């Protein structure tokens, strides 16, 4: 889904409502109301929104905490505490984050740089499926360039369902929106 409303019209609340509905209905295997391990929902947002805990505050403001449970923020000291080894994934070529701990949470929030730096961890597949049931990309114009490392990392995730949210789906050229669609539904636009 590409949600491309202007700023201030409630994109975040619409997405949180969709997430809550999917959890309550058991829409995606591994995201039900059980005790886990989960196939979590991954929210990727610009660093400022992660540091300000924008998504978490809207979850607390509009929904019962039971729906989303404990939300894991993968940034800063939280991210460093989940590292299994030193080094850079892009140089080592293998996942370096503790997946078991990540899957104890129904919702994971991180930023675009973390997705890029730990792309092997985020792109893992278990039992033939992505570890993510849903991926939400906020300010999706962040990966509008098809040649960027961020774009490649986002396209490697392969969740069951992906929602991209942006107020500016086309900033400079039509290739911007093609790249967004190619991440959402590969090859749809050729």
PDB file of C-alpha atoms in Angstrom, residues 35-185:
ATOM      1  CA  UNK A  35       3.072 -14.880  23.704  1.00  0.00           C
ATOM      2  CA  UNK A  36       5.529 -15.144  20.813  1.00  0.00           C
ATOM      3  CA  UNK A  37       7.978 -15.544  19.323  1.00  0.00           C
ATOM      4  CA  UNK A  38       6.429 -13.210  16.789  1.00  0.00           C
ATOM      5  CA  UNK A  39       6.892 -12.306  13.172  1.00  0.00           C
ATOM      6  CA  UNK A  40       6.917  -8.640  14.214  1.00  0.00           C
ATOM      7  CA  UNK A  41       5.756  -5.497  12.505  1.00  0.00           C
ATOM      8  CA  UNK A  42       8.754  -3.381  11.528  1.00  0.00           C
ATOM      9  CA  UNK A  43       8.336   0.398  11.457  1.00  0.00           C
ATOM     10  CA  UNK A  44      11.135   2.226   9.653  1.00  0.00           C
ATOM     11  CA  UNK A  45      11.174   5.996  10.109  1.00  0.00           C
ATOM     12  CA  UNK A  46      13.599   8.902   9.904  1.00  0.00           C
ATOM     13  CA  UNK A  47      15.943   9.209  12.891  1.00  0.00           C
ATOM     14  CA  UNK A  48      14.138  12.236  14.333  1.00  0.00           C
ATOM     15  CA  UNK A  49      10.846  10.322  14.566  1.00  0.00           C
ATOM     16  CA  UNK A  50      12.594   7.349  16.190  1.00  0.00           C
ATOM     17  CA  UNK A  51      14.370   9.523  18.765  1.00  0.00           C
ATOM     18  CA  UNK A  52      11.160  11.449  19.544  1.00  0.00           C
ATOM     19  CA  UNK A  53       9.246   8.149  19.877  1.00  0.00           C
ATOM     20  CA  UNK A  54       6.503   9.548  17.664  1.00  0.00           C
ATOM     21  CA  UNK A  55       5.064   6.147  16.773  1.00  0.00           C
ATOM     22  CA  UNK A  56       5.159   4.871  20.357  1.00  0.00           C
ATOM     23  CA  UNK A  57       3.399   7.978  21.710  1.00  0.00           C
ATOM     24  CA  UNK A  58       0.598   7.627  19.147  1.00  0.00           C
ATOM     25  CA  UNK A  59       0.235   3.939  20.060  1.00  0.00           C
ATOM     26  CA  UNK A  60      -0.112   4.866  23.743  1.00  0.00           C
ATOM     27  CA  UNK A  61      -2.451   7.775  23.002  1.00  0.00           C
ATOM     28  CA  UNK A  62      -4.987   5.957  20.820  1.00  0.00           C
ATOM     29  CA  UNK A  63      -4.766   2.225  21.701  1.00  0.00           C
ATOM     30  CA  UNK A  64      -4.639  -0.147  24.663  1.00  0.00           C
ATOM     31  CA  UNK A  65      -1.053  -1.174  25.373  1.00  0.00           C
ATOM     32  CA  UNK A  66      -2.101  -4.839  25.165  1.00  0.00           C
ATOM     33  CA  UNK A  67      -2.626  -4.595  21.412  1.00  0.00           C
ATOM     34  CA  UNK A  68       0.965  -3.733  20.498  1.00  0.00           C
ATOM     35  CA  UNK A  69       2.636  -5.003  23.670  1.00  0.00           C
ATOM     36  CA  UNK A  70       6.194  -4.030  24.428  1.00  0.00           C
ATOM     37  CA  UNK A  71       7.637  -2.053  21.509  1.00  0.00           C
ATOM     38  CA  UNK A  72      11.343  -2.504  20.774  1.00  0.00           C
ATOM     39  CA  UNK A  73      13.268   0.509  19.517  1.00  0.00           C
ATOM     40  CA  UNK A  74      16.367  -0.554  17.589  1.00  0.00           C
ATOM     41  CA  UNK A  75      18.580   2.497  17.940  1.00  0.00           C
ATOM     42  CA  UNK A  76      21.404   3.637  20.185  1.00  0.00           C
ATOM     43  CA  UNK A  77      22.111   1.528  23.266  1.00  0.00           C
ATOM     44  CA  UNK A  78      19.180  -0.825  22.555  1.00  0.00           C
ATOM     45  CA  UNK A  79      20.683  -1.639  19.176  1.00  0.00           C
ATOM     46  CA  UNK A  80      24.183  -2.104  20.589  1.00  0.00           C
ATOM     47  CA  UNK A  81      22.908  -4.471  23.302  1.00  0.00           C
ATOM     48  CA  UNK A  82      21.471  -6.784  20.627  1.00  0.00           C
ATOM     49  CA  UNK A  83      24.707  -7.124  18.649  1.00  0.00           C
ATOM     50  CA  UNK A  84      26.070 -10.672  18.685  1.00  0.00           C
ATOM     51  CA  UNK A  85      29.506  -9.728  17.331  1.00  0.00           C
ATOM     52  CA  UNK A  86      31.573  -6.739  16.313  1.00  0.00           C
ATOM     53  CA  UNK A  87      32.029  -5.597  12.757  1.00  0.00           C
ATOM     54  CA  UNK A  88      29.865  -4.406   9.896  1.00  0.00           C
ATOM     55  CA  UNK A  89      27.310  -6.740   8.349  1.00  0.00           C
ATOM     56  CA  UNK A  90      27.983  -5.427   4.873  1.00  0.00           C
ATOM     57  CA  UNK A  91      31.657  -6.397   5.231  1.00  0.00           C
ATOM     58  CA  UNK A  92      31.188  -9.663   7.147  1.00  0.00           C
ATOM     59  CA  UNK A  93      28.184 -10.757   5.071  1.00  0.00           C
ATOM     60  CA  UNK A  94      26.147 -12.282   7.890  1.00  0.00           C
ATOM     61  CA  UNK A  95      23.529 -11.185  10.460  1.00  0.00           C
ATOM     62  CA  UNK A  96      24.876  -9.641  13.666  1.00  0.00           C
ATOM     63  CA  UNK A  97      21.675  -8.899  15.625  1.00  0.00           C
ATOM     64  CA  UNK A  98      19.996 -11.210  18.174  1.00  0.00           C
ATOM     65  CA  UNK A  99      16.871 -12.307  16.291  1.00  0.00           C
ATOM     66  CA  UNK A 100      15.415 -14.241  19.242  1.00  0.00           C
ATOM     67  CA  UNK A 101      15.260 -11.079  21.351  1.00  0.00           C
ATOM     68  CA  UNK A 102      13.815  -9.066  18.470  1.00  0.00           C
ATOM     69  CA  UNK A 103      11.059 -11.646  17.966  1.00  0.00           C
ATOM     70  CA  UNK A 104       9.920 -11.284  21.588  1.00  0.00           C
ATOM     71  CA  UNK A 105       8.316  -8.008  20.515  1.00  0.00           C
ATOM     72  CA  UNK A 106       5.256  -7.577  18.339  1.00  0.00           C
ATOM     73  CA  UNK A 107       6.409  -4.162  17.056  1.00  0.00           C
ATOM     74  CA  UNK A 108       9.953  -3.004  16.260  1.00  0.00           C
ATOM     75  CA  UNK A 109      10.802   0.633  15.451  1.00  0.00           C
ATOM     76  CA  UNK A 110      14.047   1.656  13.790  1.00  0.00           C
ATOM     77  CA  UNK A 111      15.508   4.172  11.360  1.00  0.00           C
ATOM     78  CA  UNK A 112      16.673   3.922   7.752  1.00  0.00           C
ATOM     79  CA  UNK A 113      20.379   3.986   8.598  1.00  0.00           C
ATOM     80  CA  UNK A 114      19.992   0.976  10.899  1.00  0.00           C
ATOM     81  CA  UNK A 115      18.191  -0.967   8.155  1.00  0.00           C
ATOM     82  CA  UNK A 116      21.074  -0.185   5.811  1.00  0.00           C
ATOM     83  CA  UNK A 117      23.840  -1.000   8.300  1.00  0.00           C
ATOM     84  CA  UNK A 118      22.216  -4.252   9.476  1.00  0.00           C
ATOM     85  CA  UNK A 119      20.537  -5.340   6.248  1.00  0.00           C
ATOM     86  CA  UNK A 120      21.520  -9.006   6.670  1.00  0.00           C
ATOM     87  CA  UNK A 121      19.814  -9.155  10.080  1.00  0.00           C
ATOM     88  CA  UNK A 122      16.665  -7.426   8.841  1.00  0.00           C
ATOM     89  CA  UNK A 123      16.411  -9.473   5.627  1.00  0.00           C
ATOM     90  CA  UNK A 124      16.558 -12.855   7.385  1.00  0.00           C
ATOM     91  CA  UNK A 125      14.199 -15.622   6.392  1.00  0.00           C
ATOM     92  CA  UNK A 126      12.967 -18.319   8.782  1.00  0.00           C
ATOM     93  CA  UNK A 127      11.045 -21.381   7.638  1.00  0.00           C
ATOM     94  CA  UNK A 128      10.893 -19.956   4.119  1.00  0.00           C
ATOM     95  CA  UNK A 129       9.276 -16.663   5.217  1.00  0.00           C
ATOM     96  CA  UNK A 130      10.490 -13.197   6.050  1.00  0.00           C
ATOM     97  CA  UNK A 131      10.880 -12.578   9.766  1.00  0.00           C
ATOM     98  CA  UNK A 132       8.564  -9.535   9.341  1.00  0.00           C
ATOM     99  CA  UNK A 133       4.803  -9.900   8.960  1.00  0.00           C
ATOM    100  CA  UNK A 134       4.403  -6.214   8.070  1.00  0.00           C
ATOM    101  CA  UNK A 135       6.820  -3.433   7.217  1.00  0.00           C
ATOM    102  CA  UNK A 136       5.814   0.194   7.589  1.00  0.00           C
ATOM    103  CA  UNK A 137       8.092   2.748   5.934  1.00  0.00           C
ATOM    104  CA  UNK A 138       7.371   6.263   7.164  1.00  0.00           C
ATOM    105  CA  UNK A 139       8.600   9.166   5.029  1.00  0.00           C
ATOM    106  CA  UNK A 140       9.138   6.608   2.277  1.00  0.00           C
ATOM    107  CA  UNK A 141      10.741   9.173  -0.025  1.00  0.00           C
ATOM    108  CA  UNK A 142      13.910   8.261   1.927  1.00  0.00           C
ATOM    109  CA  UNK A 143      14.375   5.327  -0.477  1.00  0.00           C
ATOM    110  CA  UNK A 144      13.250   7.013  -3.712  1.00  0.00           C
ATOM    111  CA  UNK A 145      16.615   6.508  -5.427  1.00  0.00           C
ATOM    112  CA  UNK A 146      16.714   2.955  -6.866  1.00  0.00           C
ATOM    113  CA  UNK A 147      20.530   2.893  -6.728  1.00  0.00           C
ATOM    114  CA  UNK A 148      20.814   3.849  -3.034  1.00  0.00           C
ATOM    115  CA  UNK A 149      21.867   1.463  -0.265  1.00  0.00           C
ATOM    116  CA  UNK A 150      18.650   2.324   1.611  1.00  0.00           C
ATOM    117  CA  UNK A 151      16.527   1.281  -1.365  1.00  0.00           C
ATOM    118  CA  UNK A 152      18.376  -2.029  -1.710  1.00  0.00           C
ATOM    119  CA  UNK A 153      18.025  -2.756   2.013  1.00  0.00           C
ATOM    120  CA  UNK A 154      14.272  -1.996   2.036  1.00  0.00           C
ATOM    121  CA  UNK A 155      13.671  -4.127  -1.073  1.00  0.00           C
ATOM    122  CA  UNK A 156      15.408  -7.091   0.620  1.00  0.00           C
ATOM    123  CA  UNK A 157      12.851  -7.311   3.458  1.00  0.00           C
ATOM    124  CA  UNK A 158       9.977  -9.182   1.671  1.00  0.00           C
ATOM    125  CA  UNK A 159       7.261  -8.935   4.356  1.00  0.00           C
ATOM    126  CA  UNK A 160       3.764 -10.333   3.895  1.00  0.00           C
ATOM    127  CA  UNK A 161       2.437  -6.762   3.755  1.00  0.00           C
ATOM    128  CA  UNK A 162       4.170  -3.408   3.236  1.00  0.00           C
ATOM    129  CA  UNK A 163       2.769   0.073   3.785  1.00  0.00           C
ATOM    130  CA  UNK A 164       4.787   3.035   2.560  1.00  0.00           C
ATOM    131  CA  UNK A 165       3.740   6.425   3.897  1.00  0.00           C
ATOM    132  CA  UNK A 166       4.824   9.734   2.395  1.00  0.00           C
ATOM    133  CA  UNK A 167       3.466  13.173   1.745  1.00  0.00           C
ATOM    134  CA  UNK A 168       5.741  13.530  -1.291  1.00  0.00           C
ATOM    135  CA  UNK A 169       5.687  10.370  -3.445  1.00  0.00           C
ATOM    136  CA  UNK A 170       7.199  12.330  -6.343  1.00  0.00           C
ATOM    137  CA  UNK A 171       9.799  14.911  -5.378  1.00  0.00           C
ATOM    138  CA  UNK A 172      11.888  15.311  -8.530  1.00  0.00           C
ATOM    139  CA  UNK A 173      10.960  12.775 -11.191  1.00  0.00           C
ATOM    140  CA  UNK A 174       8.618   9.866 -11.927  1.00  0.00           C
ATOM    141  CA  UNK A 175      11.421   7.414 -11.073  1.00  0.00           C
ATOM    142  CA  UNK A 176      10.792   8.359  -7.418  1.00  0.00           C
ATOM    143  CA  UNK A 177       7.333   6.783  -7.384  1.00  0.00           C
ATOM    144  CA  UNK A 178       8.491   3.821  -9.504  1.00  0.00           C
ATOM    145  CA  UNK A 179      11.074   3.022  -6.829  1.00  0.00           C
ATOM    146  CA  UNK A 180       8.450   3.155  -4.077  1.00  0.00           C
ATOM    147  CA  UNK A 181       6.174   0.791  -6.004  1.00  0.00           C
ATOM    148  CA  UNK A 182       9.083  -1.524  -6.787  1.00  0.00           C
ATOM    149  CA  UNK A 183       9.656  -1.909  -3.030  1.00  0.00           C
ATOM    150  CA  UNK A 184       5.938  -2.396  -2.336  1.00  0.00           C
ATOM    151  CA  UNK A 185       5.129  -4.762  -5.187  1.00  0.00           C
TER     152      UNK A 185
END
